[in-house]
Amino acid sequence: MDWVERTAQLRQWTRSGTRAPHKPLLFLYALSRFQQDADDELRYSAVEEDLRGLLAEYGPGNRTTPAYPFHHLVSDGVWEVRTERGPGSPGTGIRELRATGAAGRLTPELRAALRREPSLLGRMTRVLLDLNFPPSLHGELCEAVGLELEEAETALLSAARRQRDRRMREMVLTAYEYQCAFCGYDGRIGAVPVGLEAAHVRWRAFDGPDGVENGLCLCSLHHKLFDKGVLGLGEGHGKGHRILVSQSFVGHSTAAREHVITLADRPLIGPQPGVRPIAAAHRSWHTSQVFYGSPRPATTA
C-alpha cells in the first residue's frame, strides 16, 4: 500500500475549482499529533476548536464545521473513529459527536507504517501541502498544526519544479517592471531585486498556470496577504484592475493603515503595455475561493 499515493488521492468535494481543504487540514493536524504522541486519540470535543480555527484561517470563506472531515476522512482509509459505544463514527452531527465521546486517530496500518519509516510523515505532509495550499503558506501551516519537519523535507522541490518557479518569477517580475503591483515597492541590492515575488492568482494546486495572465509581482508582505485572502482583485473602473481589501481585516497601527487599508479600491500598478492582463477566470477564482468576506470601501483620507 502506497501511503503517499493514498494521501494524494483524498476524496474531496470539487466543483469548478472550489476549495475544500477540510480533510487535508484534519490530516495535517492528525499527523502532527501522531508526531507528538503516536498512540494519542483525538477526542472530538477536545480538538473541535483547534480544527475550527484551522478551517477559519486556511479554509474558504464560507462557514463550515470540523464535524464533516472528522467523519468523512474515514472513507479514505487513513483515519478511524470510535465512540463510547464502539468502532464507527456517529455521523456529521456536532452534538452527536460530542455526546458519544467520538475520538479519531490514524488507522493502525498507517501508524505502523509511520513507525517503520519515520521519513514517510514528511513525504505525506509535503503532498498535502503541495496539492492544497500555495507555497507561501506551507511553513506557516506546519507551525499552526505543530508539525516539525526536517529542513530537507520542508525544502524538497524537484529540479523541474525549481526551474518552473524560476521561469515564472522572471516572466512576472519583468511584466510588472520589478515593482509590487499593489504598493509599488521596487527594492534592490545592487542590480538584484529583494523582497519581490511572483504570486499565482489561481493557485497551482487548483490548476493555475505558470504565466503572466495568472501572475502578480508582489512584495513579500502583500504576497502573503493576497494568499491569505486579506487582499484581492476587482474589476477596474476603466481599464485594468483595482485592489480589494477585506472588510474583515483589522489593523489600528499606522503601518497597517498605510500598507493595507489605504490600498482599498486603488488601481493595480501594471503590467506594462503589451503584456497580457490577468485572466478574468483566474481573478474570479481568487475572489470566490480565497478573498475573505466583502471588500471595504476606499479610504477618504
Coordinates of C-alpha atoms in Angstrom, one line a residue, residues 1-10 12 23-32 34-35 73 76-79 105-133 138 141-142 145 147-150 152-154 156:
M1 CA 0.0 0.0 0.0
D2 CA 1.5 3.4 -1.1
W3 CA 0.5 5.8 1.7
V4 CA 1.9 8.8 -0.2
E5 CA -0.3 8.0 -3.2
R6 CA -3.3 7.5 -1.0
T7 CA -2.6 10.9 0.6
A8 CA -2.6 12.5 -2.9
Q9 CA -5.9 10.9 -3.7
L10 CA -8.0 12.1 -0.8
Q12 CA -12.7 15.8 -1.7
K23 CA -9.8 16.7 5.0
P24 CA -6.2 17.9 4.3
L25 CA -6.3 20.2 7.3
L26 CA -7.5 17.4 9.6
F27 CA -5.0 15.0 8.2
L28 CA -2.1 17.5 8.8
Y29 CA -3.4 18.0 12.4
A30 CA -3.6 14.3 12.9
L31 CA 0.0 13.8 11.6
S32 CA 1.2 16.4 14.0
F34 CA 1.0 11.4 15.9
Q35 CA 4.4 13.0 15.9
L73 CA -11.9 11.2 6.4
D76 CA -10.1 7.4 2.7
G77 CA -8.6 4.6 4.7
V78 CA -6.2 6.8 6.7
W79 CA -8.4 7.7 9.7
R105 CA -6.8 8.8 15.0
L106 CA -4.8 7.5 12.2
T107 CA -5.5 3.9 11.2
P108 CA -3.4 1.1 12.8
E109 CA -1.9 0.3 9.5
L110 CA -0.8 3.9 8.8
R111 CA 0.5 4.3 12.4
A112 CA 2.6 1.1 11.9
A113 CA 4.0 2.4 8.6
L114 CA 4.9 5.7 10.1
R115 CA 6.8 3.9 12.9
R116 CA 8.7 1.7 10.5
E117 CA 9.6 4.6 8.2
P118 CA 9.8 7.9 10.0
S119 CA 10.5 9.8 6.8
L120 CA 7.1 8.9 5.5
L121 CA 5.5 11.6 7.6
G122 CA 7.4 14.3 5.9
R123 CA 6.6 12.9 2.4
M124 CA 2.9 12.8 3.2
T125 CA 3.0 16.3 4.6
R126 CA 4.6 17.6 1.5
V127 CA 1.9 16.1 -0.7
L128 CA -0.9 17.5 1.5
L129 CA 0.7 21.0 1.3
D130 CA 1.6 21.0 -2.4
L131 CA -1.8 19.8 -3.5
N132 CA -3.9 22.1 -1.4
F133 CA -2.1 25.3 -0.5
H138 CA 3.5 26.0 3.9
L141 CA 0.7 25.9 8.2
C142 CA 3.2 23.5 9.7
V145 CA -0.7 22.5 13.4
L147 CA 4.4 19.8 12.7
E148 CA 8.1 19.7 13.0
L149 CA 9.8 18.7 9.7
E150 CA 13.5 18.3 8.9
A152 CA 15.4 18.7 3.9
E153 CA 11.7 17.9 3.9
T154 CA 10.5 21.4 4.0
L156 CA 12.1 19.4 -1.0

